[in-house]
Coordinates of N, CA and C in Angstrom, one line a residue:
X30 N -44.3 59.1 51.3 CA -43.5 59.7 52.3 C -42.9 61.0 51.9
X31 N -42.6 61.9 53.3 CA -41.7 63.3 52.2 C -40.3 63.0 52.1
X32 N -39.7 63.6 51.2 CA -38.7 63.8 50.9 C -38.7 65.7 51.0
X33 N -37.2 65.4 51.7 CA -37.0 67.3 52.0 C -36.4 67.7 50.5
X34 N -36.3 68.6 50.0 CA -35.6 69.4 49.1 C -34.5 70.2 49.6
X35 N -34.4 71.0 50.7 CA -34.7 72.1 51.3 C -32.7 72.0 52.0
X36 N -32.1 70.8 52.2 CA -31.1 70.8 52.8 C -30.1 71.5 52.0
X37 N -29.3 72.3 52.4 CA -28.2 73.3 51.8 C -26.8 72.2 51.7
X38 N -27.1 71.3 51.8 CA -25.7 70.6 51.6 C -26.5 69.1 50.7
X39 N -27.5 69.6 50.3 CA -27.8 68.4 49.4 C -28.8 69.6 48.0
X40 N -28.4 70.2 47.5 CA -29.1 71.2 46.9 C -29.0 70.3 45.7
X41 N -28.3 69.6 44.8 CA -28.9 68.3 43.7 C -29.7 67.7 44.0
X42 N -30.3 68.0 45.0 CA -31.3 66.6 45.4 C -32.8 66.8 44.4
X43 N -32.9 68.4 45.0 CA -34.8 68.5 44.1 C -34.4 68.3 42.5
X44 N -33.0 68.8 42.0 CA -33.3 68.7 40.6 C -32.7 67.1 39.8
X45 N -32.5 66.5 40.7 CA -32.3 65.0 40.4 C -33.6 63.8 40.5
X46 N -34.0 64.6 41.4 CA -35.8 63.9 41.6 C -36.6 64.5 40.9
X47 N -36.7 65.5 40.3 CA -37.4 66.2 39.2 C -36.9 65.6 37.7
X48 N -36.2 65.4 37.6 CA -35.2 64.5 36.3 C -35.9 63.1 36.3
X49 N -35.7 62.4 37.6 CA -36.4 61.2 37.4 C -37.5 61.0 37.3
X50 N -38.5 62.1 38.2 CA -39.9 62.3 37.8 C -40.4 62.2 36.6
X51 N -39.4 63.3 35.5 CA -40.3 63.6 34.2 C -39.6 62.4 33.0
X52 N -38.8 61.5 33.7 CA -38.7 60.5 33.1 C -39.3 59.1 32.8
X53 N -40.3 59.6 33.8 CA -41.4 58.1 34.4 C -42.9 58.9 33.2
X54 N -42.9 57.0 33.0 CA -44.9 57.6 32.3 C -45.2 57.5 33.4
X55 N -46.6 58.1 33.1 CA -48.0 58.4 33.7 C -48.2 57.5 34.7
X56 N -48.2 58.0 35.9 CA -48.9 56.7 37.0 C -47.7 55.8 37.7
X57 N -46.6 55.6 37.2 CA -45.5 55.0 37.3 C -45.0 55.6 38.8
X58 N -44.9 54.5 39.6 CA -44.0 54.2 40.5 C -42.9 55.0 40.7
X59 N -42.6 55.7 41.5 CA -40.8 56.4 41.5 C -40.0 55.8 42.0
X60 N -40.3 54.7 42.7 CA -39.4 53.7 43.4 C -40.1 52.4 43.0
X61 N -40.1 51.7 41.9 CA -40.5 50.6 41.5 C -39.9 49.2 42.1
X62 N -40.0 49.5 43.4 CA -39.2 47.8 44.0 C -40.0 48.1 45.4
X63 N -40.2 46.7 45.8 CA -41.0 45.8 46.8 C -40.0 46.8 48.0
X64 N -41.1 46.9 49.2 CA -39.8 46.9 50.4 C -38.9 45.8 50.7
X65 N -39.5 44.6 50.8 CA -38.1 43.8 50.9 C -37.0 43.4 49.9
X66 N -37.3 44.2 48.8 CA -35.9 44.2 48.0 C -35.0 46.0 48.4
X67 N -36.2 46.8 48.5 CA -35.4 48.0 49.1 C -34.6 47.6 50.3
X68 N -35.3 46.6 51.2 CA -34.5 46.3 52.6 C -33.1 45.6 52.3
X69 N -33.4 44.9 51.5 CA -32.0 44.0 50.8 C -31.1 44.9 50.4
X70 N -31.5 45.8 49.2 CA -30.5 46.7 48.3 C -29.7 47.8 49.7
X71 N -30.9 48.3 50.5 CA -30.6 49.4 51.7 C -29.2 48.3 52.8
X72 N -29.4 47.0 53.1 CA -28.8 46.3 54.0 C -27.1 46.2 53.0
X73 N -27.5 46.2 51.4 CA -26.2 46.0 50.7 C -25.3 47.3 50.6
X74 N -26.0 48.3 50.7 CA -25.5 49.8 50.9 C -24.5 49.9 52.0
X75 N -25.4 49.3 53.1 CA -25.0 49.8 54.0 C -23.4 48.5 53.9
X76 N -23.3 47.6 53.6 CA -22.4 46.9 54.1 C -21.0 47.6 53.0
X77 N -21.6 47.9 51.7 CA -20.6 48.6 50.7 C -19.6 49.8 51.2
X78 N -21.0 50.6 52.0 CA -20.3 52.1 52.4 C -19.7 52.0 53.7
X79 N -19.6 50.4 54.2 CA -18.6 50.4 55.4 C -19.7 51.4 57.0
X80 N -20.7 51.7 56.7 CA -21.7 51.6 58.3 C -22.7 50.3 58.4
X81 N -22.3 49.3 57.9 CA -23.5 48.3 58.3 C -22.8 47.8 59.6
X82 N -22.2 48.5 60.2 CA -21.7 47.9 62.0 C -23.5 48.8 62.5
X83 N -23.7 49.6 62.0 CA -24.8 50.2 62.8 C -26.0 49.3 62.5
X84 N -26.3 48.5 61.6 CA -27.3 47.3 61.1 C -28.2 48.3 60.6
X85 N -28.6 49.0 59.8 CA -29.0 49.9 59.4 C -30.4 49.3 58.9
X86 N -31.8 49.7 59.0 CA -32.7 49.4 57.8 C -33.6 50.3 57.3
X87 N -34.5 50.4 56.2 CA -35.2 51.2 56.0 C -35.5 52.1 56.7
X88 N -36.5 52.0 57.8 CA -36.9 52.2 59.2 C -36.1 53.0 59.8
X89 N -35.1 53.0 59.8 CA -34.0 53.8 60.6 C -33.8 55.6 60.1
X90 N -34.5 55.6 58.5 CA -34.2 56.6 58.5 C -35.7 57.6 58.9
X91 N -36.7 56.6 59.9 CA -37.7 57.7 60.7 C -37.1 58.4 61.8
X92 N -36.1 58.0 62.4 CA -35.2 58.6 63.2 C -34.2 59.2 62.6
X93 N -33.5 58.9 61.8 CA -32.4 59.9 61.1 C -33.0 61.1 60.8
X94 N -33.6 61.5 60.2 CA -34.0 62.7 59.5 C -34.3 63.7 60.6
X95 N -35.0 63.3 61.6 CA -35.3 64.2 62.8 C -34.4 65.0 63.7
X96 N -33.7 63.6 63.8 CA -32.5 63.7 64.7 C -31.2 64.0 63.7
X97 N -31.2 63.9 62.5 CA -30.3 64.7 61.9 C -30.7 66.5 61.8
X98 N -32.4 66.6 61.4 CA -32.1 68.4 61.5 C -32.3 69.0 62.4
X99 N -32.8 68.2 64.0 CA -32.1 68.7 65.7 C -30.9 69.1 65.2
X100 N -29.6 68.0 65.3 CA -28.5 68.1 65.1 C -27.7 69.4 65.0
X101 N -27.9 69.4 63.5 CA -28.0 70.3 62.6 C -28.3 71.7 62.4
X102 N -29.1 71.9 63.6 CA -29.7 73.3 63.1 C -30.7 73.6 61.8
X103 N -30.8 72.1 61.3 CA -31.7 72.4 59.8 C -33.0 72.7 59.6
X104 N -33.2 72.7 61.2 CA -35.3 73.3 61.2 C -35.0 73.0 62.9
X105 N -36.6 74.0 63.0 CA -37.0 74.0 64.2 C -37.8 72.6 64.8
X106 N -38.1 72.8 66.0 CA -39.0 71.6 66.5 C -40.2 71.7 65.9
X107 N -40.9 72.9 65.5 CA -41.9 72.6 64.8 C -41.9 72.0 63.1
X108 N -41.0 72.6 62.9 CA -40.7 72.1 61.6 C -40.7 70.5 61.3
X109 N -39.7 70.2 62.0 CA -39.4 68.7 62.0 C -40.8 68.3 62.0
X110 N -41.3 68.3 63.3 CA -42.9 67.8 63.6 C -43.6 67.7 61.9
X111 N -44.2 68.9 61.6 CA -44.3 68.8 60.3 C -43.5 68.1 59.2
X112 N -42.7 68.1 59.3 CA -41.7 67.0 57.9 C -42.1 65.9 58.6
X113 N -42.1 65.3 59.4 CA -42.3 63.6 59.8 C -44.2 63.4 60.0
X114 N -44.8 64.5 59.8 CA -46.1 64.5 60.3 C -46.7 64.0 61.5
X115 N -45.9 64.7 62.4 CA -46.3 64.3 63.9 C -47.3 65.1 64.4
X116 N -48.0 64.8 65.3 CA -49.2 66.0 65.3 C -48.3 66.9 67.0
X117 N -48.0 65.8 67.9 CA -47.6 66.8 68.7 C -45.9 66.4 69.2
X118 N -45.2 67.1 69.8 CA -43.7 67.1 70.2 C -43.6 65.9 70.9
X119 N -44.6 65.6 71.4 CA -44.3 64.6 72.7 C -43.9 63.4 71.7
X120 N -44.7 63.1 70.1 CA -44.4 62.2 69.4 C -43.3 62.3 68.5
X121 N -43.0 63.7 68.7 CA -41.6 63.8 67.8 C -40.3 63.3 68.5
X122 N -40.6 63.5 69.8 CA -40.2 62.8 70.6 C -39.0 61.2 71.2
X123 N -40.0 60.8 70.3 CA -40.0 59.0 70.5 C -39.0 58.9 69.4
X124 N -38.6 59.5 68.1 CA -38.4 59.4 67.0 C -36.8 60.1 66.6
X125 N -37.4 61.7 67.4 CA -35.5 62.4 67.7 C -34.7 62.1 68.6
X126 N -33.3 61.6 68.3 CA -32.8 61.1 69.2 C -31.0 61.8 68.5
X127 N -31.3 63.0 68.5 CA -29.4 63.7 68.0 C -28.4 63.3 68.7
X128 N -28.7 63.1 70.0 CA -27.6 62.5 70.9 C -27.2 61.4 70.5
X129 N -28.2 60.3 70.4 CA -28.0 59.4 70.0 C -26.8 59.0 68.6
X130 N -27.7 60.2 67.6 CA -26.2 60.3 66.6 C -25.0 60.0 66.8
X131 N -24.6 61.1 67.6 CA -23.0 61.3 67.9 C -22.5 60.2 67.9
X132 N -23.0 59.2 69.1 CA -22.7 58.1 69.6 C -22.7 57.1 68.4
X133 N -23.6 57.1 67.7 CA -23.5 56.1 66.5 C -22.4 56.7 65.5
X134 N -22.2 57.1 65.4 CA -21.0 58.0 64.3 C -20.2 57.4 65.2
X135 N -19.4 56.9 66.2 CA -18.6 56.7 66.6 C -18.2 55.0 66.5
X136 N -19.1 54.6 66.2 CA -19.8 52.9 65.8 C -18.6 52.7 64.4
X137 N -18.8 53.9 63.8 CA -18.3 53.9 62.6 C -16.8 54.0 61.9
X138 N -15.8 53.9 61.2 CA -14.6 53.5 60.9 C -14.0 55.2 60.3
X139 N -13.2 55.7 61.3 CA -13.2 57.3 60.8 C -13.0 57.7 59.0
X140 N -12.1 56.9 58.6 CA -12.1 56.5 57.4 C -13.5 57.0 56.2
X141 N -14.4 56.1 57.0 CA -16.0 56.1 56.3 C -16.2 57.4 56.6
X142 N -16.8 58.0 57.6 CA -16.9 59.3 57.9 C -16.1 60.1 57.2
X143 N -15.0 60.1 57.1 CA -14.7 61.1 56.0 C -15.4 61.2 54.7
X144 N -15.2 60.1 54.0 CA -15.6 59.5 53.0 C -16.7 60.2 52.6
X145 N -17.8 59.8 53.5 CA -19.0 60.3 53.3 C -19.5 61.9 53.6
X146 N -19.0 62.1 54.5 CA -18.4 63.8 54.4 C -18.1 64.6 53.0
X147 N -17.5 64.0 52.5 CA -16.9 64.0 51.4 C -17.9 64.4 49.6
X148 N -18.9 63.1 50.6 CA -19.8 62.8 49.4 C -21.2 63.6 49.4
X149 N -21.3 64.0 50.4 CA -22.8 64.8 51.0 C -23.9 65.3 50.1
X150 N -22.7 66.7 49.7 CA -23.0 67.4 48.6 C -23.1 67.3 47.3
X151 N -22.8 65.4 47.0 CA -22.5 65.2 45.5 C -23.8 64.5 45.0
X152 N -24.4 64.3 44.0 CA -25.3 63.3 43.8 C -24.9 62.2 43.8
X153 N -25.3 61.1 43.8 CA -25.2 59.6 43.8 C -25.1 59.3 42.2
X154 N -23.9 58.5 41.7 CA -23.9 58.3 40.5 C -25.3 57.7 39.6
X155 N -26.3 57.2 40.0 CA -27.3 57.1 38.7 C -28.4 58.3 39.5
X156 N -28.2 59.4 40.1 CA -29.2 60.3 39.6 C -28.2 61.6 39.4
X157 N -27.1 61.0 38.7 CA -26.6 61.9 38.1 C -26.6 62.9 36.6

């Protein structure tokens, strides 16, 4: 799958994935867990950080990412298309849904939104 580098408010990101890259031998996995324990760990996240009212899963973030750099301003429609590898708009489509955001942010406990506002720009303590 891709992962963006590229977001101005997550700029630790490429050199914390590059850290764990050249920490891995040869051939090695960068995410060494089953999806159904990712779905478990992702379902425990979400209940920690106080958004599992949204039931959040894996999955969810083929629409987040789209519909977060609509949002955003963080790329064009062609762009996106390309990051999600859609061949045409009509199928980027099905997938971006920024409006939808708003509304789900509102699902959420203002509290948390701050919170995580907060946290954006920071790395996550083990790819620190």
């Amino acid at each position: 799958e891709v992962i963006s580098l590229d977001s101005k408010d997550r700029s630790w990101l490429g050199p914390a994935l590059l850290k764990r890259a050249q920490s891995l031998p040869p051939k090695a996995l960068f995410i060494p867990v089953s999806h159904q324990a990712l779905a478990k760990s992702f379902t425990a996240a979400a209940l920690k950080t106080g958004v599992d009212v949204l039931a959040p899963i894996p999955y969810s973030l083929r629409h987040a990412g789209p519909s977060h750099d609509k949002l955003t301003g963080a790329r064009t429609i062609p762009d996106i298309a390309k990051r999600g590898r859609w061949k045409t708009e009509q199928s980027l489509r099905c997938y971006e849904k920024s409006g939808n955001v708003l509304k789900q942010i509102t699902k959420i406990p203002p509290h948390v939104v701050s919170h995580i506002r907060s946290r954006t720009n920071r790395p996550p303590g083990f790819l620190s």
